[in-house]
Coordinates of C-alpha atoms and ligand atoms in Angstrom, one line a residue:
X1 CA 0.0 0.0 0.0
X2 CA 1.1 3.5 -0.7
X3 CA 1.9 5.3 2.5
X4 CA 1.9 9.1 2.6
X5 CA 5.3 10.6 3.6
X6 CA 3.7 12.2 6.7
X7 CA 2.6 8.7 8.0
X8 CA 6.2 7.5 7.9
X9 CA 7.3 10.6 9.8
X10 CA 4.5 10.3 12.2
X11 CA 5.2 6.5 12.6
X12 CA 8.9 7.2 13.0
X13 CA 8.1 9.8 15.7
X14 CA 5.9 7.4 17.5
X15 CA 8.6 4.6 17.2
X16 CA 11.2 6.9 18.7
X17 CA 8.8 7.8 21.4
X18 CA 8.3 4.3 22.5
X19 CA 11.8 2.9 22.0
X20 CA 13.1 5.5 24.1
X21 CA 14.0 4.0 27.5
X22 CA 11.6 4.4 30.3
X23 CA 12.0 7.5 32.4
X24 CA 11.7 10.0 29.6
X25 CA 9.0 12.4 30.7
X26 CA 6.4 11.9 28.0
X27 CA 3.5 11.8 30.3
X28 CA 1.6 14.8 31.4
X29 CA -1.6 15.1 33.4
X30 CA -3.1 17.9 31.7
X31 CA -4.9 16.3 28.8
X32 CA -7.2 14.3 31.1
X33 CA -6.7 11.1 29.0
X34 CA -3.1 10.5 30.1
X35 CA -3.6 9.7 33.8
X36 CA -2.9 6.0 34.4
X37 CA -5.7 4.0 32.8
X38 CA -7.0 1.0 34.5
X39 CA -5.6 -2.2 33.1
X40 CA -8.0 -4.2 30.9
X41 CA -8.6 -7.7 32.0
X42 CA -10.4 -10.1 29.6
X43 CA -10.9 -13.8 29.2
X44 CA -9.2 -15.6 26.4
X45 CA -11.6 -15.7 23.4
X46 CA -13.4 -12.5 24.5
X47 CA -13.1 -9.0 23.1
X48 CA -11.1 -6.3 24.6
X49 CA -11.9 -2.7 24.2
X50 CA -9.1 -0.2 24.7
X51 CA -10.4 3.3 25.3
X52 CA -8.5 6.5 25.1
X53 CA -10.2 9.8 26.2
X54 CA -9.3 12.8 24.0
X55 CA -10.4 16.4 23.6
X56 CA -10.8 19.0 20.8
X57 CA -7.2 20.1 21.0
X58 CA -5.9 16.9 19.9
X59 CA -4.6 16.8 16.4
X60 CA -3.3 13.2 15.9
X61 CA -4.2 10.0 17.7
X62 CA -2.8 6.4 17.5
X63 CA -3.0 3.1 19.3
X64 CA 0.1 1.0 19.5
X65 CA 0.8 -2.6 20.6
X66 CA 4.2 -2.4 22.2
X67 CA 6.0 -0.4 19.5
X68 CA 3.8 -1.5 16.6
X69 CA 1.2 0.9 15.3
X70 CA -2.3 -0.6 15.2
X71 CA -4.2 2.4 14.2
X72 CA -3.5 6.1 13.5
X73 CA -6.7 8.1 13.3
X74 CA -8.9 6.1 10.9
X75 CA -6.1 4.4 9.2
X76 CA -5.5 0.8 10.0
X77 CA -1.9 -0.3 10.3
X78 CA -2.2 -3.7 11.8
X79 CA -2.9 -6.5 9.4
X80 CA -4.6 -8.4 12.2
X81 CA -8.3 -8.6 11.3
X82 CA -9.1 -9.0 14.9
X83 CA -8.2 -5.3 15.5
X84 CA -11.0 -2.8 14.7
X85 CA -11.6 0.8 15.2
X86 CA -14.6 1.3 17.5
X87 CA -14.7 5.1 17.7
X88 CA -12.7 8.2 16.6
X89 CA -14.5 11.2 18.0
X90 CA -13.8 14.5 19.7
X91 CA -13.9 12.8 23.1
X92 CA -12.9 9.2 22.5
X93 CA -10.6 7.1 20.4
X94 CA -11.1 3.4 20.9
X95 CA -10.2 0.1 19.3
X96 CA -11.4 -3.3 19.9
X97 CA -9.2 -6.5 19.8
X98 CA -11.6 -9.5 19.1
X99 CA -11.0 -13.0 20.2
X100 CA -8.2 -12.1 22.4
X101 CA -5.5 -14.7 23.0
X102 CA -2.6 -14.9 25.5
X103 CA -0.1 -13.5 23.1
X104 CA -2.1 -10.3 23.0
X105 CA -1.2 -9.6 26.6
X106 CA 1.0 -6.6 27.2
X107 CA 1.3 -2.9 27.1
X108 CA -0.8 -0.9 24.7
X109 CA -0.3 2.8 24.3
X110 CA -2.6 5.5 23.2
X111 CA -0.6 8.3 21.7
X112 CA -2.0 11.7 21.0
X113 CA -0.6 14.9 19.7
X114 CA -1.9 18.2 21.3
X115 CA -0.4 21.5 20.4
X116 CA 2.5 19.6 18.7
X117 CA 3.1 18.0 22.0
X118 CA 3.0 14.2 22.1
X119 CA 1.5 12.5 25.0
X120 CA 1.0 8.9 25.8
X121 CA -1.1 6.8 27.9
X122 CA -0.4 3.2 28.6
X123 CA -2.8 0.3 29.4
X124 CA -2.0 -3.2 30.2
X125 CA -4.0 -5.8 28.6
X126 CA -4.4 -8.8 30.9
X127 CA -5.5 -12.0 29.3
X128 CA -7.1 -14.7 31.6
X129 CA -6.9 -18.2 30.6
X130 CA -9.0 -21.0 32.0
X131 CA -7.2 -23.8 33.7
X132 CA -6.4 -26.8 31.4
X133 CA -4.6 -30.0 32.3
X134 CA -2.1 -30.6 29.7
X135 CA -0.4 -33.7 30.8
X136 CA -1.5 -36.3 33.3
X137 CA -0.1 -39.8 34.2
X138 CA -2.0 -42.7 32.6
X139 CA -3.9 -45.4 34.4
X140 CA -1.4 -47.8 36.1
X141 CA -1.3 -51.2 37.7
X142 CA 1.5 -51.8 40.2
X143 CA 2.3 -54.4 42.7
X144 CA 1.7 -53.9 46.4
X145 CA 4.7 -52.1 48.0
X146 CA 5.8 -50.2 44.9
X147 CA 6.4 -46.5 44.8
X148 CA 4.0 -44.7 42.7
X149 CA 4.3 -41.2 41.3
X150 CA 1.7 -39.4 39.4
X151 CA 2.1 -36.0 37.8
X152 CA -0.5 -33.6 36.5
X153 CA 0.6 -30.5 34.6
X154 CA -1.8 -27.6 33.8
X155 CA -1.7 -24.2 32.1
X156 CA -3.9 -21.2 32.7
X157 CA -3.7 -17.6 33.7
X158 CA -3.4 -16.9 36.6
X159 CA -1.3 -19.9 37.2
X160 CA -3.7 -22.7 38.2
X161 CA -3.5 -24.3 41.6
X162 CA -3.1 -28.0 41.3
X163 CA -3.9 -30.6 43.7
X164 CA -4.6 -34.3 44.0
X165 CA -7.4 -36.1 45.8
X166 CA -8.0 -39.6 46.6
X167 CA -11.6 -40.7 45.5
X168 CA -12.6 -42.8 48.4
X169 CA -15.4 -42.6 50.9
X170 CA -12.9 -42.6 53.7
X171 CA -10.4 -40.2 52.2
X172 CA -10.4 -36.6 53.4
X173 CA -8.8 -33.6 51.9
X174 CA -5.9 -33.6 49.4
X175 CA -3.2 -36.2 49.1
X176 CA -1.1 -33.6 47.4
X177 CA -1.2 -30.0 47.0
X178 CA 0.9 -29.6 43.9
X179 CA 1.3 -31.3 40.5
X180 CA 3.2 -34.4 41.9
X181 CA 1.7 -37.2 43.9
X182 CA 4.1 -39.6 45.4
X183 CA 3.0 -42.8 47.2
X184 CA 5.7 -44.7 48.9
X185 CA 5.0 -48.4 49.3
X186 CA 1.5 -48.5 48.1
X187 CA -1.0 -50.6 49.8
X188 CA -4.1 -52.4 48.3
X189 CA -6.2 -50.1 50.4
X190 CA -4.8 -47.2 48.4
X191 CA -5.9 -48.5 45.0
X192 CA -8.7 -46.6 43.2
X193 CA -9.2 -43.3 41.5
X194 CA -7.0 -40.3 42.1
X195 CA -8.2 -37.0 40.9
X196 CA -6.2 -34.1 39.7
X197 CA -7.8 -30.6 39.8
X198 CA -6.3 -27.4 38.3
X199 CA -8.1 -24.4 39.3
X200 CA -7.9 -20.6 38.8
X201 CA -10.8 -18.2 39.2
X202 CA -11.3 -17.7 35.5
X203 CA -13.6 -20.7 35.1
X204 CA -14.5 -24.1 36.6
X205 CA -11.5 -26.2 37.4
X206 CA -10.2 -28.7 35.0
X207 CA -10.5 -32.1 36.6
X208 CA -9.2 -35.5 35.4
X209 CA -8.8 -39.0 37.0
X210 CA -6.1 -41.6 37.1
X211 CA -6.8 -45.2 38.0
X212 CA -4.3 -46.9 40.2
X213 CA -4.7 -50.6 40.3
X214 CA -2.7 -52.3 43.1
X215 CA -1.9 -56.0 42.4
X216 CA -1.5 -58.3 45.3
X217 CA -1.4 -62.1 46.0
X218 CA -4.5 -63.9 47.0
X219 CA -5.5 -63.6 50.6
X220 CA -8.1 -66.3 51.7
X221 CA -10.7 -65.0 54.2
X222 CA -11.7 -67.1 57.1
X223 CA -13.0 -70.5 56.1
X224 CA -15.7 -72.6 57.8
X225 CA -15.7 -76.4 58.2
X226 CA -18.9 -77.9 57.0
X227 CA -21.1 -80.5 58.4
X228 CA -23.5 -82.5 56.2
X229 CA -25.6 -85.7 56.8
X230 CA -25.0 -88.5 54.3
X231 CA -27.2 -88.2 51.2
X232 CA -27.7 -84.6 51.7
X233 CA -26.2 -81.5 50.2
X234 CA -22.9 -80.1 51.4
X235 CA -21.3 -76.9 50.3
X236 CA -17.7 -75.8 50.7
X237 CA -16.9 -72.2 50.2
X238 CA -13.5 -70.4 49.8
X239 CA -13.4 -66.6 49.7
X240 CA -10.2 -64.9 48.5
X241 CA -9.2 -61.3 47.8
X242 CA -6.7 -60.9 45.0
X243 CA -5.9 -58.5 42.2
X244 CA -5.7 -59.7 39.5
X245 CA -8.5 -62.1 40.4
X246 CA -7.4 -65.5 41.7
X247 CA -7.7 -68.8 40.1
X248 CA -9.0 -71.4 42.4
X249 CA -8.2 -75.2 42.7
X250 CA -9.6 -77.7 45.2
X251 CA -7.7 -80.7 46.5
X252 CA -8.8 -83.4 48.8
X253 CA -5.8 -84.7 50.9
X254 CA -3.2 -84.7 48.1
X255 CA -5.4 -85.4 45.1
X256 CA -7.0 -82.7 42.8
X257 CA -10.7 -82.7 43.2
X258 CA -12.2 -83.8 39.9
X259 CA -14.6 -81.0 38.9
X260 CA -16.3 -83.0 36.3
X261 CA -17.6 -85.8 38.9
X262 CA -21.1 -86.5 38.9
X263 CA -23.0 -85.0 41.8
X264 CA -20.3 -82.3 42.4
X265 CA -20.4 -78.8 41.1
X266 CA -17.6 -76.3 41.3
X267 CA -18.4 -72.6 40.7
X268 CA -15.7 -70.1 40.6
X269 CA -16.2 -66.3 40.5
X270 CA -13.9 -63.4 40.8
X271 CA -13.5 -63.7 44.6
X272 CA -14.8 -67.1 45.7
X273 CA -15.0 -70.7 44.8
X274 CA -17.8 -73.0 45.9
X275 CA -18.0 -76.9 45.8
X276 CA -21.5 -78.4 46.0
X277 CA -21.9 -82.1 46.9
X278 CA -25.5 -82.8 45.9
X279 CA -25.7 -86.2 47.6
X280 CA -22.9 -86.5 50.1
X281 CA -21.4 -89.9 50.3
X282 CA -19.1 -91.6 52.8
X283 CA -16.1 -90.9 50.6
X284 CA -16.8 -87.1 50.3
X285 CA -16.1 -86.6 53.9
X286 CA -12.5 -85.4 54.7
X287 CA -10.0 -82.7 54.6
X288 CA -10.2 -80.2 51.5
X289 CA -7.7 -77.7 50.5
X290 CA -8.6 -74.6 48.5
X291 CA -5.7 -73.1 46.6
X292 CA -6.1 -69.5 45.2
X293 CA -3.4 -68.4 42.8
X294 CA -2.7 -65.2 40.7
X295 CA 0.5 -64.0 39.0
X296 CA 1.8 -62.6 42.3
X297 CA 1.5 -65.8 44.5
X298 CA -0.8 -68.3 46.1
X299 CA -2.5 -68.9 49.3
X300 CA -4.4 -72.0 50.6
X301 CA -6.8 -73.0 53.4
X302 CA -8.1 -76.3 54.4
X303 CA -11.8 -76.9 55.0
X304 CA -13.2 -80.0 56.5
X305 CA -16.4 -81.6 55.3
X306 CA -17.6 -83.9 58.2
X307 CA -20.6 -86.1 58.7
X308 CA -23.5 -85.2 60.7
X309 CA -25.7 -87.9 62.2
X310 CA -29.3 -87.2 62.3
X311 CA -30.9 -89.1 65.1
X312 CA -34.3 -87.6 64.5
X313 CA -36.1 -87.1 61.2
X314 CA -36.6 -83.5 61.9
X315 CA -35.0 -81.7 58.9
X316 CA -32.2 -79.7 60.3
X317 CA -31.1 -76.6 58.4
X318 CA -27.4 -76.7 57.6
X319 CA -26.9 -73.2 58.9
X320 CA -27.7 -74.3 62.4
X321 CA -25.4 -77.2 62.1
X322 CA -22.7 -75.0 60.9
X323 CA -23.2 -72.5 63.7
X324 CA -23.1 -75.3 66.3
X325 CA -19.9 -76.5 64.9
X326 CA -18.0 -73.4 64.4
X327 CA -16.1 -74.1 67.6
X328 CA -14.1 -76.7 65.6
X329 CA -12.1 -73.8 64.3
X330 CA -10.5 -73.3 67.5
X331 CA -12.6 -71.5 70.1
X332 CA -14.0 -74.7 71.4
X333 CA -13.3 -77.0 74.2
X334 CA -11.0 -80.0 73.6
X335 CA -13.8 -82.4 73.1
X336 CA -15.0 -80.7 69.9
X337 CA -11.6 -80.8 68.4
X338 CA -11.4 -84.6 68.8
X339 CA -12.0 -86.4 65.6
X340 CA -14.8 -88.8 66.6
X341 CA -18.2 -88.8 67.9
X342 CA -19.2 -85.9 70.1
X343 CA -22.8 -85.2 71.3
X344 CA -24.1 -81.8 70.5
X345 CA -27.4 -81.3 72.3
X346 CA -29.7 -84.2 71.9
X347 CA -30.4 -84.0 68.2
X348 CA -27.1 -84.5 66.5
X349 CA -23.9 -86.2 66.8
X350 CA -20.7 -85.3 65.0
X351 CA -18.4 -87.6 63.2
X352 CA -15.2 -86.6 61.7
X353 CA -13.1 -89.0 59.6
Ligands
NAG1 C1 -1.4 -3.0 35.3 O1 -0.6 -4.2 35.0 C2 0.8 -4.1 35.2 C3 1.4 -5.4 34.6 O2 0.7 -6.5 35.1 C4 1.0 -3.7 36.6 O3 2.5 -3.6 36.7 C5 0.3 -2.4 37.0 O4 0.6 -2.2 38.3 C6 -1.2 -2.6 36.8 N1 -1.7 -1.3 37.0 C7 -3.0 -1.1 37.6 C8 -3.5 0.1 37.7 O5 -3.6 -2.2 38.0
NAG2 C1 0.6 -7.6 20.0 O1 1.9 -7.9 19.9 C2 2.3 -9.2 20.2 C3 3.9 -9.3 20.2 O2 4.3 -8.9 18.9 C4 1.7 -10.1 19.1 O3 1.9 -11.4 19.2 C5 0.1 -9.9 19.2 O4 -0.5 -10.6 18.1 C6 -0.2 -8.4 19.1 N1 -1.6 -8.2 19.2 C7 -2.3 -7.4 18.6 C8 -3.9 -7.4 19.0 O5 -1.9 -6.6 17.7
NAG3 C1 10.5 -46.4 47.4 O1 11.0 -45.1 47.9 C2 11.7 -45.2 49.2 C3 11.8 -43.9 49.8 O2 12.2 -42.9 48.8 C4 13.0 -45.9 48.9 O3 13.7 -46.1 50.1 C5 12.7 -47.3 48.3 O4 13.8 -47.9 47.9 C6 11.7 -47.1 47.1 N1 11.3 -48.5 46.6 C7 11.3 -48.8 45.4 C8 10.8 -50.3 45.1 O5 11.8 -48.1 44.5
NAG4 C1 -16.6 -60.1 45.3 O1 -16.8 -59.5 44.0 C2 -18.1 -59.0 43.9 C3 -18.2 -58.5 42.4 O2 -17.1 -58.6 41.7 C4 -18.2 -57.7 44.9 O3 -19.4 -57.1 44.8 C5 -17.9 -58.3 46.2 O4 -17.9 -57.2 47.1 C6 -16.7 -59.0 46.3 N1 -16.5 -59.6 47.7 C7 -15.4 -59.3 48.4 C8 -15.4 -60.0 49.7 O5 -14.5 -58.7 48.0
NAG5 C1 -27.6 -90.4 46.8 O1 -26.7 -91.5 46.6 C2 -27.0 -92.7 47.2 C3 -25.9 -93.8 46.9 O2 -25.3 -93.4 45.7 C4 -28.3 -93.1 46.4 O3 -28.8 -94.3 47.0 C5 -29.4 -92.1 46.6 O4 -30.6 -92.4 45.9 C6 -28.9 -90.7 46.2 N1 -29.9 -89.8 46.6 C7 -30.4 -88.8 45.9 C8 -31.3 -87.8 46.3 O5 -29.9 -88.7 44.7
NAG6 C1 -5.9 -80.6 56.6 O1 -4.9 -80.6 55.6 C2 -4.0 -79.6 55.8 C3 -3.0 -79.6 54.7 O2 -3.0 -80.8 54.0 C4 -3.3 -79.6 57.1 O3 -2.4 -78.6 57.4 C5 -4.3 -79.6 58.2 O4 -3.8 -79.9 59.5 C6 -5.4 -80.7 58.1 N1 -6.5 -80.5 59.0 C7 -6.8 -81.5 59.7 C8 -7.9 -81.1 60.7 O5 -6.3 -82.7 59.7
NAG7 C1 -0.2 -74.3 51.1 O1 0.6 -73.3 51.5 C2 1.8 -73.8 52.0 C3 2.4 -72.5 52.5 O2 2.2 -71.3 52.0 C4 2.7 -74.5 51.0 O3 3.8 -74.9 51.5 C5 1.8 -75.6 50.5 O4 2.5 -76.4 49.4 C6 0.4 -75.1 50.0 N1 -0.4 -76.3 49.6 C7 -0.8 -76.4 48.4 C8 -1.7 -77.7 48.1 O5 -0.6 -75.7 47.4

């Protein structure tokens, strides 16, 4: 574009004005406009309006971004389409910057000439940026006892405050008040969801979650010995906690329990295994071992299926029987631990092979 020589001169004059080191007394209070303007704070993506108050003595006006001229009078110098002139009147000279981004932040200067005397007024454009998590650890699976470190990085303006929370009904407060979360010697109770939050007061916090899986070897919960009358049903149950889920195997004495035998059903789920004898026979009584295994190890427990003699025809519930026999696990008197016949009340007798 052809630029009139006066514009060059004027531009040069403005440039000199703003490239001059600070401290040069270019400000004066008399024009009214040049007293320190308030900073302009806008959110990223919004429009910023830069206003400059002028009066009738003003002969030339311009807005500059640092040392770059954006507008002089009605002439646009900036090639940025987001910069538009809003008003150029006797009292006000304003421009608008649309769709503001963080790189627009900085000092903008309104420059006016009054009586051949240049005066400037500076305004800081402050761009606020909502918090955004830019980097976060992936979901992980670790073995119990490992050290875990999670990281969460975020951007935003003002600088977001980052913290970590453990999402558990029992957890209180933050587990970390910065971008790093360090867990030394993680326990299985510490597995679950961890949430990183990045917050500033520009908009709602940015929140993301990381799932931490803690692997551990099987742990068999307390088992119960089971009594069942001949020809009745008997159920052995073995509960195990493990991550990854355990695989179960049953042994009777040293032999693997055949799961395909008629009259026997073995059901395995994620955290328990159940053996059902639909029609308990003499050979079924005995000492069973439940073995729970996963990649990290194994654990076993023994469960005894013992015979109950029904001396009356009243159908006894297995639950009652089991309750009566729980002492076999160790709380009981010596008589109950003896493998043989013991009277319990008047209705049943125990017989352990
Ligand atoms: C405007 O912002 C600048 C830079 O952030 C700061 O130094 C100055 O104190 C602010 N002025 C006002 C009036 O807030
Ligand atoms: C202001 O200047 C900066 C630095 O040169 C530039 O990145 C930005 O786009 C400019 N903004 C406007 C609205 O001219
Ligand atoms: C876990 O961290 C502790 C303390 O920093 C260190 O002593 C230990 O060796 C670490 N353990 C592993 C498995 O890296
Ligand atoms: C066993 O697993 C089921 C479903 O996977 C779960 O609801 C239950 O709480 C678990 N039991 C134990 C003792 O962990
Ligand atoms: C249980 O097994 C015995 C011996 O094999 C048989 O006589 C009896 O009929 C069976 N009872 C049922 C309910 O299947
Ligand atoms: C059952 O078997 C296990 C392992 O084979 C053994 O440790 C345990 O003492 C046995 N229980 C009884 C009551 O014999
Ligand atoms: C049961 O566990 C003990 C000790 O952990 C081990 O020595 C034994 O071999 C296990 N039994 C079976 C049947 O896996």
